[in-house]
Structure formats: structure tokens, C-alpha cells
Short mmCIF file of C-alpha atoms in Angstrom, two decimals:
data_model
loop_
_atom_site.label_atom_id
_atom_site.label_comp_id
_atom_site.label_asym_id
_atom_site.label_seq_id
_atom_site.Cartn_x
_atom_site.Cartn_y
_atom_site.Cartn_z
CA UNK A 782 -9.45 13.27 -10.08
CA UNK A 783 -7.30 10.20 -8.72
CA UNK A 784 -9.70 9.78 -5.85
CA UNK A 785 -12.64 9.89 -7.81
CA UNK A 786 -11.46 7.27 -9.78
CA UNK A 787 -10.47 4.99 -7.20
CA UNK A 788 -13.69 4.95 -5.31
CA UNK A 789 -16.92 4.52 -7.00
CA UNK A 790 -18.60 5.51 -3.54
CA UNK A 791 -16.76 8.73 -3.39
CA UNK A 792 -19.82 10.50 -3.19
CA UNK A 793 -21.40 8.76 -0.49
CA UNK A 794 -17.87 9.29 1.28
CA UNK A 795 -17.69 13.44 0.44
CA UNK A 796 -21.10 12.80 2.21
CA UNK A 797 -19.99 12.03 5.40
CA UNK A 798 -16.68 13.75 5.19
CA UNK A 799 -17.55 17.17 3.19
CA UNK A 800 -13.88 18.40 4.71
CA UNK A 801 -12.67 15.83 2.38
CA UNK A 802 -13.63 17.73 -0.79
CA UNK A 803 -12.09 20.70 0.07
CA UNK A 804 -8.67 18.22 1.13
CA UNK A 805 -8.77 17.62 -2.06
CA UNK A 806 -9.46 21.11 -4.07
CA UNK A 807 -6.01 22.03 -1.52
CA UNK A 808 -3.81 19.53 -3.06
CA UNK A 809 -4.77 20.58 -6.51
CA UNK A 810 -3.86 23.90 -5.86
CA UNK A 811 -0.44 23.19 -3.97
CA UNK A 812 0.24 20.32 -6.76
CA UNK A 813 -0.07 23.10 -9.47
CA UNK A 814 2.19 25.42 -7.36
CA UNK A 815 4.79 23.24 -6.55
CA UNK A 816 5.10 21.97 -10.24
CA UNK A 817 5.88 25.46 -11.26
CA UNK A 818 8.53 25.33 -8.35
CA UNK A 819 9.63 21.57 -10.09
CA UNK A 820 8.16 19.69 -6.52
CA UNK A 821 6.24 16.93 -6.48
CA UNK A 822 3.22 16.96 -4.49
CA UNK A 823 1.93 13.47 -2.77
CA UNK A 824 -1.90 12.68 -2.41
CA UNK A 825 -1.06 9.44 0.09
CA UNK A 826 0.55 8.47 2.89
CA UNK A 827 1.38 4.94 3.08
CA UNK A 828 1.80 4.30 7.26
CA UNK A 829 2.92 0.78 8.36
CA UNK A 830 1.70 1.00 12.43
CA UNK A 831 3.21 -2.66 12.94
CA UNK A 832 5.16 -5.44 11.59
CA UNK A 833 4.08 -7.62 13.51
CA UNK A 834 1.61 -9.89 11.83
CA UNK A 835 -0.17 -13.34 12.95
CA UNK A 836 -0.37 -14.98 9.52
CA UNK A 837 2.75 -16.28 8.21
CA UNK A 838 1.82 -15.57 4.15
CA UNK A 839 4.03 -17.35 1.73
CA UNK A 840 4.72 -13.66 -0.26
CA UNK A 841 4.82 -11.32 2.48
CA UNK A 842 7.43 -8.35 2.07
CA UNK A 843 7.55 -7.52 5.98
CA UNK A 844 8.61 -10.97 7.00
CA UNK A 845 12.12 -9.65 7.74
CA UNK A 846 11.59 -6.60 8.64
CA UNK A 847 10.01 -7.30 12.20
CA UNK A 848 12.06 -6.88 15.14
CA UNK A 849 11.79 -6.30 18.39
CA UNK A 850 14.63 -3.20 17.97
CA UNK A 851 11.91 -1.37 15.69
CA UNK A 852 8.76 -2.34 17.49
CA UNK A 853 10.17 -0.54 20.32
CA UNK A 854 11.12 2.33 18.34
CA UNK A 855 7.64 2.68 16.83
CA UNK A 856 6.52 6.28 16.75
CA UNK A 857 4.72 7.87 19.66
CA UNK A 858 1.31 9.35 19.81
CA UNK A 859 3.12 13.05 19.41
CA UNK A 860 5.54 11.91 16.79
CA UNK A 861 1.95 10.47 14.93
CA UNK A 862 0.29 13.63 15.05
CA UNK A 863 3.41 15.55 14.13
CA UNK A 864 3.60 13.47 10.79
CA UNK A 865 -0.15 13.90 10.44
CA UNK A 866 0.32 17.67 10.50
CA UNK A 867 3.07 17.69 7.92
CA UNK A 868 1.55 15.30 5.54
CA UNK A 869 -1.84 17.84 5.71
CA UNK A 870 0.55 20.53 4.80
CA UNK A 871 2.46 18.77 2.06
CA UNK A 872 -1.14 17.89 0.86
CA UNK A 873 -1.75 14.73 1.60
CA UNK A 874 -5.33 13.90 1.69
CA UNK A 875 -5.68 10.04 1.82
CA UNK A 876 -4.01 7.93 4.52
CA UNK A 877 -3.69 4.20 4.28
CA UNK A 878 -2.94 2.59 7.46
CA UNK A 879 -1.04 -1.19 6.80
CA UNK A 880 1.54 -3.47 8.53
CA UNK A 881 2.17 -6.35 9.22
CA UNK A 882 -1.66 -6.11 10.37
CA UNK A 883 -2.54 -2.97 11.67
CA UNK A 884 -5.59 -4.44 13.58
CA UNK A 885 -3.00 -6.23 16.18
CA UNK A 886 -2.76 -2.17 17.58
CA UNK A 887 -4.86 -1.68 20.37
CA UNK A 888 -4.46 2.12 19.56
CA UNK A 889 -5.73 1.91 16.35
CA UNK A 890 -8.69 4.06 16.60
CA UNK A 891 -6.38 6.65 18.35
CA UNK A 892 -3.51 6.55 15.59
CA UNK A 893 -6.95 7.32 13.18
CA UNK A 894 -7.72 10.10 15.24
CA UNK A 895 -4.55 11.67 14.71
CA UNK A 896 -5.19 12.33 10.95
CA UNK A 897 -7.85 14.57 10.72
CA UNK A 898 -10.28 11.74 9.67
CA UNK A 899 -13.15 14.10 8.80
CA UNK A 900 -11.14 15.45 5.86
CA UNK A 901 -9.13 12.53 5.22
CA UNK A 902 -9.93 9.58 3.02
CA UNK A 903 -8.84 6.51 5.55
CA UNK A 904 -8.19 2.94 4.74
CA UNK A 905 -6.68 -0.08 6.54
CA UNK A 906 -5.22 -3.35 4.85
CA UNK A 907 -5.81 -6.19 6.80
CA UNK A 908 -5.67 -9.70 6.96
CA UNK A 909 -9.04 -9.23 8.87
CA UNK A 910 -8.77 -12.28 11.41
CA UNK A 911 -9.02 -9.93 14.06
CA UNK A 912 -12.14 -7.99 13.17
CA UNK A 913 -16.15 -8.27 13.83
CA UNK A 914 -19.03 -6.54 13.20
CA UNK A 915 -18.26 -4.76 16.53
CA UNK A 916 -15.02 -3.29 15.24
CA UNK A 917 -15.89 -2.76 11.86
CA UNK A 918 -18.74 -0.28 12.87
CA UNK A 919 -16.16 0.78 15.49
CA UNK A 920 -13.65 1.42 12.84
CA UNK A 921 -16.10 3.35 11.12
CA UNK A 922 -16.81 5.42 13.37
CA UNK A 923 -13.33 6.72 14.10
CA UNK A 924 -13.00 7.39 10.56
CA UNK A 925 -12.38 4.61 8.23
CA UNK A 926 -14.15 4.23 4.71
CA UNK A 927 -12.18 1.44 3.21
CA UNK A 928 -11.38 -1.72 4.89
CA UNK A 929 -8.76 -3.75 2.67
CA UNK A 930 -9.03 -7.37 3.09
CA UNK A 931 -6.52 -9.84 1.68
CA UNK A 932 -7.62 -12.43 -0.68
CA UNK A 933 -5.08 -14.68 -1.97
CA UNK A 934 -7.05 -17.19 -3.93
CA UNK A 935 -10.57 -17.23 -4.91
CA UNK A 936 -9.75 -21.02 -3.31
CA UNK A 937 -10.74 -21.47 0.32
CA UNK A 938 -8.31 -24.15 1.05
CA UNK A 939 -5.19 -22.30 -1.08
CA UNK A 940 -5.79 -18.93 0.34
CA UNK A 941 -6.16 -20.32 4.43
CA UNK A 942 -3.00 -22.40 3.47
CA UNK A 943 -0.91 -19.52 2.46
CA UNK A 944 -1.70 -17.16 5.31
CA UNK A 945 -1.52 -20.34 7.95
CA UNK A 946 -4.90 -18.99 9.09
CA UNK A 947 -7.56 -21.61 9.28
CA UNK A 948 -11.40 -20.11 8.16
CA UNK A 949 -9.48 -16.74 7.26
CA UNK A 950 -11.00 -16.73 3.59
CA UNK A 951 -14.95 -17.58 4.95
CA UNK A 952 -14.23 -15.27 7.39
CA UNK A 953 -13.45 -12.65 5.04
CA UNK A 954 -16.19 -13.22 2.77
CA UNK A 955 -18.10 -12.51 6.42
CA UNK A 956 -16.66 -9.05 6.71
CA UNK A 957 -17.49 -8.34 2.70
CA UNK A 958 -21.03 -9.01 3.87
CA UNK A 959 -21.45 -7.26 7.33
CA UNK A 960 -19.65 -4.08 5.08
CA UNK A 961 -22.01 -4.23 2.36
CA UNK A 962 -25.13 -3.88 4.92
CA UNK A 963 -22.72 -0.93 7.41
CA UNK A 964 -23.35 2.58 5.77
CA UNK A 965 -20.59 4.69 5.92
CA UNK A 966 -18.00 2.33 5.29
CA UNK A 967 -16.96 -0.01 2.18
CA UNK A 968 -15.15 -3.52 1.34
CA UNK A 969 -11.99 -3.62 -1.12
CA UNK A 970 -10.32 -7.04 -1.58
CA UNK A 971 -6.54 -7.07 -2.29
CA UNK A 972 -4.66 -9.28 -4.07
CA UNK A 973 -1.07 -10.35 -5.49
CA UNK A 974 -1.62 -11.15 -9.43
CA UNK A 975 0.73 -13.87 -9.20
CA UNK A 976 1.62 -15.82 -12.66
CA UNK A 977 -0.71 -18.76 -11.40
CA UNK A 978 -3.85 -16.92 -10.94
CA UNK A 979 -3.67 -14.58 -14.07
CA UNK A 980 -2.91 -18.18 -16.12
CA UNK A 981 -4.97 -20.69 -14.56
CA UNK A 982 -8.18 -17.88 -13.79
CA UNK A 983 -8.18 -17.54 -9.95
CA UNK A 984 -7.25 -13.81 -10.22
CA UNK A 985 -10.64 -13.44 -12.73
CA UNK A 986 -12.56 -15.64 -10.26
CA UNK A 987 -11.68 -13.14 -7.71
CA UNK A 988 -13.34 -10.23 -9.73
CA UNK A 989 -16.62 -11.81 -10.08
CA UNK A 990 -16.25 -12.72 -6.34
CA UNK A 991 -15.94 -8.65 -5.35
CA UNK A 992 -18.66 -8.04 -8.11
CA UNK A 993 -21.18 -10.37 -5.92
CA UNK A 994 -20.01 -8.99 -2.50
CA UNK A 995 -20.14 -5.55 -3.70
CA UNK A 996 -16.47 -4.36 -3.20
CA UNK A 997 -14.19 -3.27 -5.52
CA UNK A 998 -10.65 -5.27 -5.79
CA UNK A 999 -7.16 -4.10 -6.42
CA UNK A 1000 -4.38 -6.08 -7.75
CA UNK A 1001 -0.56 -5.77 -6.73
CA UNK A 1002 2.54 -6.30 -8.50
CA UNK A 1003 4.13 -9.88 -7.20
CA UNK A 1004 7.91 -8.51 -6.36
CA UNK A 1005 11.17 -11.07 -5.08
CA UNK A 1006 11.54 -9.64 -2.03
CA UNK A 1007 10.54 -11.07 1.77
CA UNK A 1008 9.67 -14.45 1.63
CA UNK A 1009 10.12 -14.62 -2.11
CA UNK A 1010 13.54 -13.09 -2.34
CA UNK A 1011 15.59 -14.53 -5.10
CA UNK A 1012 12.07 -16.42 -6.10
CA UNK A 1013 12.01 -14.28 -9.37
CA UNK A 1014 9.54 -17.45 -11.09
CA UNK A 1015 6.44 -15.66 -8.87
CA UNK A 1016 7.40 -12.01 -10.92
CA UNK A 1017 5.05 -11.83 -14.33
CA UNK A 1018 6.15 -11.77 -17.91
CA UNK A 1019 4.45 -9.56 -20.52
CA UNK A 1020 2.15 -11.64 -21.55
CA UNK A 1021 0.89 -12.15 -17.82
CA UNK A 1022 0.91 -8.12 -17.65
CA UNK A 1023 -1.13 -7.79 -21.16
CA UNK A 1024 -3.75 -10.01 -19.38
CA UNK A 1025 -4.00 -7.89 -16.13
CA UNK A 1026 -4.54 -5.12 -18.26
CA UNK A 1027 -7.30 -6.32 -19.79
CA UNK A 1028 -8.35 -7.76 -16.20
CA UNK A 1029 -8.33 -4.22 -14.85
CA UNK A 1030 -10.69 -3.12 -17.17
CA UNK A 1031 -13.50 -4.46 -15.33
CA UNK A 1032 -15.80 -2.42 -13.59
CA UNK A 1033 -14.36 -1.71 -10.08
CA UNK A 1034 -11.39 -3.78 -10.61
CA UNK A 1035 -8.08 -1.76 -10.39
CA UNK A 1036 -4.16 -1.88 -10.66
CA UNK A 1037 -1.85 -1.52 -7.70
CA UNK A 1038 -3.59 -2.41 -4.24
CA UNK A 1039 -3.59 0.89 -2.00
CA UNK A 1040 -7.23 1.74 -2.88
CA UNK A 1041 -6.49 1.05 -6.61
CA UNK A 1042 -5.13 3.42 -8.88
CA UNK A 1043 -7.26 3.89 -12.45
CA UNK A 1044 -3.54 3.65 -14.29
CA UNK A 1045 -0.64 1.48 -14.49
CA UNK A 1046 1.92 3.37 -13.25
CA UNK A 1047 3.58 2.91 -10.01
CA UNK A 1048 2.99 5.57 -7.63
CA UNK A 1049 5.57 5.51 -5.29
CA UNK A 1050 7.93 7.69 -4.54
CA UNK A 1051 5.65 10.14 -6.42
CA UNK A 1052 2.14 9.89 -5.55
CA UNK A 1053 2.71 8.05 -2.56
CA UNK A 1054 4.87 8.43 0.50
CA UNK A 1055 5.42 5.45 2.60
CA UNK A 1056 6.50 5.33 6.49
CA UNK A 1057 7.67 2.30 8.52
CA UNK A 1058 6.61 1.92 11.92
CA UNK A 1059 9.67 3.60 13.21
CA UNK A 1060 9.41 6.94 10.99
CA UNK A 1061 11.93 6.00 7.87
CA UNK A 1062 10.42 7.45 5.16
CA UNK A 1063 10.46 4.75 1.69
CA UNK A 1064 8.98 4.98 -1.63
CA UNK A 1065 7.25 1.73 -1.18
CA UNK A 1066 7.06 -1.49 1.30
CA UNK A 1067 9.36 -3.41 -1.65
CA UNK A 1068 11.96 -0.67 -1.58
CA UNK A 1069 13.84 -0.55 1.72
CA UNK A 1070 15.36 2.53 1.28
CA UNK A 1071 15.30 5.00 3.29
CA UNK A 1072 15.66 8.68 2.26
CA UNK A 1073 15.44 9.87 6.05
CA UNK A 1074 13.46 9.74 9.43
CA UNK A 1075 9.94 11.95 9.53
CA UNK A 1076 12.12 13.07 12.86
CA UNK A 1077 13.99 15.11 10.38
CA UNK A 1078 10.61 16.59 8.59
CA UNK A 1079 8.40 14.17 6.26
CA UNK A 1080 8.88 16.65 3.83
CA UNK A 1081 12.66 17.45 3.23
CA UNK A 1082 12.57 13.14 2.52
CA UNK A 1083 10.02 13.15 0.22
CA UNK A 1084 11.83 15.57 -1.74
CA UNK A 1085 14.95 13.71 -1.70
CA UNK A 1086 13.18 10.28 -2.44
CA UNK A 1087 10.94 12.28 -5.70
CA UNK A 1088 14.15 13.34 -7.13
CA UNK A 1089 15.67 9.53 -6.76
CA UNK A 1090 12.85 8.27 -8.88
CA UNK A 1091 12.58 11.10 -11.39
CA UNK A 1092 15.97 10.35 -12.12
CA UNK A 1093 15.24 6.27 -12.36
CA UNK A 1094 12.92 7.58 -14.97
CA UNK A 1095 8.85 8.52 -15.34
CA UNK A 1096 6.24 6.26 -16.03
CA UNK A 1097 7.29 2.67 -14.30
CA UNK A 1098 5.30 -0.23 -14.05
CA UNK A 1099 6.18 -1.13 -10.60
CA UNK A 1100 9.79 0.76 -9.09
CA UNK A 1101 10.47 -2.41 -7.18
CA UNK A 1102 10.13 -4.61 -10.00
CA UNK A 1103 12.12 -2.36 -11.82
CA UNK A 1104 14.80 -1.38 -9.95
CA UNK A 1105 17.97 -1.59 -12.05
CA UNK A 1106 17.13 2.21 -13.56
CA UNK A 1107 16.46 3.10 -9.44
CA UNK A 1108 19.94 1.64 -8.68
CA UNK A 1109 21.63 3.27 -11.68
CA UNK A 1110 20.15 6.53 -10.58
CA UNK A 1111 20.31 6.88 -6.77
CA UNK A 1112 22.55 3.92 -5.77
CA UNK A 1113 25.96 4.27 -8.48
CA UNK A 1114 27.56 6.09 -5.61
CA UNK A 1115 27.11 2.93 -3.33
CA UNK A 1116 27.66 0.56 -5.74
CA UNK A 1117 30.99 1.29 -6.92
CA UNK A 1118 31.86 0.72 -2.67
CA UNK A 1119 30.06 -2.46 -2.34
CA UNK A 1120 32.06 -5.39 -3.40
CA UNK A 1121 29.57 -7.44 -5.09
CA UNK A 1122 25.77 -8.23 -6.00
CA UNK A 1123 25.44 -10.03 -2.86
CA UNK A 1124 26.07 -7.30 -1.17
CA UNK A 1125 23.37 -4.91 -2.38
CA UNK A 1126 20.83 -8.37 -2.33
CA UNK A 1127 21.03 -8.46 1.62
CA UNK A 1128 20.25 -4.91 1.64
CA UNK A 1129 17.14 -5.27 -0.33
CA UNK A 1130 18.20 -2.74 -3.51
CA UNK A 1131 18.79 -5.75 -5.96
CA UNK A 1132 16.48 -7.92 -7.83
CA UNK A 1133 18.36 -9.69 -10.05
CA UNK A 1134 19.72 -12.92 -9.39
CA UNK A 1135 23.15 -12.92 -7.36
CA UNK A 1136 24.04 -15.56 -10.43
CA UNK A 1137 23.41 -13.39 -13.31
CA UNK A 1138 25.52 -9.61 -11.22
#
């Protein structure tokens, strides 16, 4: 089972949350019934809580997509618990909460309470700045098991650099430590397998840094979007992609960030379900597209957004790094209204060069 796979301490977790296990048995069951119905059936909910973010990270895909417009509009405590009810029901059974950095919430142990969190496999991605032994055990306790800290470079002075946070990476390695001595909750380092690191080593340097910390680490497709728009020379060729394969093949090393997924094949859309701060529901951070507002049911989107990417065709690598089959299947309609490549650039659907439309 996916979440077996994903977490080598799954059994520890199905411990502490046995509600969890039977979370899970559910979604088998409804996955198997919907498929005879032709439904997909997700197993995570992606929830961005904020945009807002205090490092300024040279690759970051929410850097224009916080406003003061959608902070406003973020969704309140009744609209949380409403999608927390409907992902349950559409069988979600692992949430993942992320930003921006989800830690800047002052309600964050609230939002956490809203998803059933002893039968729900929780994690947060953070930058971790914010967080001490205090609120890890704090965390914890409201029901996290995976805290998701960014590592950008196995480098102290590259990886403080790039998130313009001073000490960030020996603070991090701080947190790997006070999580490998807190029961009940683990440490999972994510990183972007930029070109650089897979050539030059820094992306194996940061496995054998999770092996001696005791975490497991999850790698990410780098995409041209955010602060790398148009900066396709970050994306990876195949012979950078035939090398993370063979990286992933380490022992609790995986592809794809969330927790890490045991395959390469990009779960959004499918697997996943992803929901900005203000309710638009998006296969993925890198795809700002929105397929409706969880005002209008979380489920009636998904199923709009699963048939959009069945029709871009099975088994991608990464959707947003492959988006020309997405655009020929969902967007033809709005492409032959928009005037150029430009056009569909600014609205984040296109990732070729405006040079080569």
C-alpha cells in the first residue's frame, strides 16, 4: 500500500493512530468501487494554509501567488472542517499541510484539529525557522507525524543563501535531531533535484545526511514557474532523471516530496488533490489551474480536474513539467481565444519558452 511505502515508521504511526488503518482499508474499498464506476479516488489532500512565507527562496512556486486579496479570503474555521469532512468521504486519508510556511499560522494546531488527526496521516512542509522543541512536541501532539523540512543544499552557506535565512540549515539539522529523540513524530527532508546537485553530488550528499539524522528524504521535480519562470536551464534532462532514479533507490530516499511516493509518476490530479489557501481546488502547486472552489463541493472538482489529466495522458513524470499534453487536452478550447504564447505564460499554463510558441 502507497502509505506503507512511503513511511518506513508506519507501524509505529498505526500505533498511535489505529483509526488510521482502518482510513486506509476505507479508501481501498471506495477506490475499487469507484473504478468500476470509472472515478478516481484520491488518498491526499494537498492544503496550502498560507502564502505568506519569510524566506525569499530563489525556486519558490508561491512567490506570486501571495496577496493580500487571497490572504483575506483564506478559508474559515467552518469552511476547514467542511473540506475536512468531504475529503474523509471522498477517501482521503493523508493530509499534508504546506504554504508559503504553514508555521507563520497561529491556528495551526486548530486547522490540524479539523482533520480527524487520529485517523489521518498528517504532515507539514516547512522551512522550519519558526519551530522549537516546544512546538515540535506541540505539533505532535495535535496530530502531526511528519515534519517536512527544506534542505536546499547539503552546503550550509548555499542553502542559508537561497532561502535569505541566516543559520536556517544548522537550525534544521537541530530539528532532525530533537525529532529523532520525540516519539511519536518523525523528520523528512525535502528537496528540489536541481541539475547542479544531481551533477556535482550535493543531492547524494543530502541522502547520506538524512541516513545519519535518521529521516527519510524526498526529492521534487525542479519546474519554470515562480521565481524560475522562463528559467527552463534549472528543469533536468534525461540523463539528470536516469541518475535520480538510481538516487531514489536508496533506502528511505524517495521521488516527489509530499511524503515521497515509492514510484515515479506524478500524482497529481490523481492521487493527490491540492487546495490554495482560498479553497481553489488545483492538481498541483505548479499548475495554477483551477477546476473550481471547495465552496462548490471538493468533490464535483476533483472529478473535473481527474478527467483533465486522464485525458493529458497516464503515467507522467511530473504534469507541470509536462504540460503541453495537459494544454492539448483541457486548455484547446482556451487556446484557440488567446492571442498568443504570452498570453497563456502570464497565466501560468505554459512552459515553453514565449520564443520557441
Amino acid at each position: 500500500m502507497r502509505v506503507v511505502l512511503q513511511n518506513p515508521g508506519f507501524a509505529q504511526t498505526a500505533t498511535r493512530k489505529p483509526g488510521l488503518v482502518a482510513a486506509v482499508l476505507r479508501h481501498r474499498v471506495l477506490r475499487s468501487r469507484r473504478a468500476r464506476q470509472g472515478l478516481q479516488t484520491p488518498s491526499c489532500l494537498e492544503y496550502a494554509v498560507t502564502y505568506a512565507c519569510q524566506a525569499r527562496c530563489s525556486h519558490c512556486s508561491a512567490s506570486t501567488l501571495e496577496s493580500l486579496d487571497r490572504e483575506r479570503g483564506r478559508l474559515d474555521r467552518d469552511a476547514v472542517q467542511r473540506l475536512a469532512r468531504e475529503a474523509r468521504q471522498l477517501g482521503i486519508y493523508e493530509v499534508n499541510l504546506t504554504g508559503g510556511e504553514p508555521t507563520l499560522r497561529k491556528d495551526l494546531e486548530e486547522i490540524i484539529a479539523c482533520f480527524a488527526p487520529r485517523s489521518t496521516f498528517i504532515g507539514i512542509n516547512t522551512n522550519g525557522q519558526l519551530l522549537d522543541a516546544d512546538r515540535v512536541r506541540s505539533l505532535r501532539d495535535a496530530g502531526v507525524d511528519l515534519l517536512k523540512l527544506s534542505l536546499d543544499s547539503p552546503d550550509p552557506a548555499e542553502h542559508d543563501e537561497n532561502r535569505c535565512l541566516p543559520g536556517n540549515h544548522a537550525h534544521v539539522l537541530g530539528l532532525l535531531r530533537t525529532l529523532r529523540s520525540t516519539r511519536g513524530i518523525r523528520g523528512h527532508i525535502c528537496s528540489v533535484a536541481t541539475p547542479t546537485a544531481i551533477r556535482e553530488g550535493g543531492a547524494r550528499k543530502l541522502v547520506d545526511l538524512a541516513a545519519r539524522e535518521g529521516a527519510t528524504i524526498g526529492f521534487t521535480l525542479p519546474v519554470a514557474v515562480g521565481r524560475w519562470a522562463g528559467a527552463y536551464e534549472h528543469t533536468l534532462d534525461q540523463n539528470d532523471l536516469a541518475r535520480l532514479r538510481r538516487l531514489c533507490r536508496a533506502p528511505h530516499t524517495f521521488f516527489q516530496g509530499s511524503v515521497g511516493l515509492s514510484s515515479f509518476a506524478c500524482p497529481a490530479g490523481r492521487d493527490d488533490v491540492y487546495v490554495t489557501p482560498d479553497g481553489e481546488v488545483l492538481p498541483c502547486p505548479f499548475l495554477q489551474r483551477s477546476f473550481g472552489g471547495v465552496q462548490g463541493g471538493l468533490e464535483p472538482a476533483f472529478g473535473r480536474m481527474a478527467e483533465a489529466v486522464l485525458r493529458a495522458g497516464d503515467g507522467s513524470l511530473c504534469l507541470a513539467a509536462d504540460t503541453q499534453r495537459y494544454m492539448k487536452a483541457e486548455l484547446e478550447p482556451l487556446l484557440q481565444a488567446t492571442p498568443g504564447c504570452a498570453t497563456e505564460h502570464e497565466q501560468g499554463f505554459c512552459r515553453r519558452p514565449v520564443a520557441e510558441a
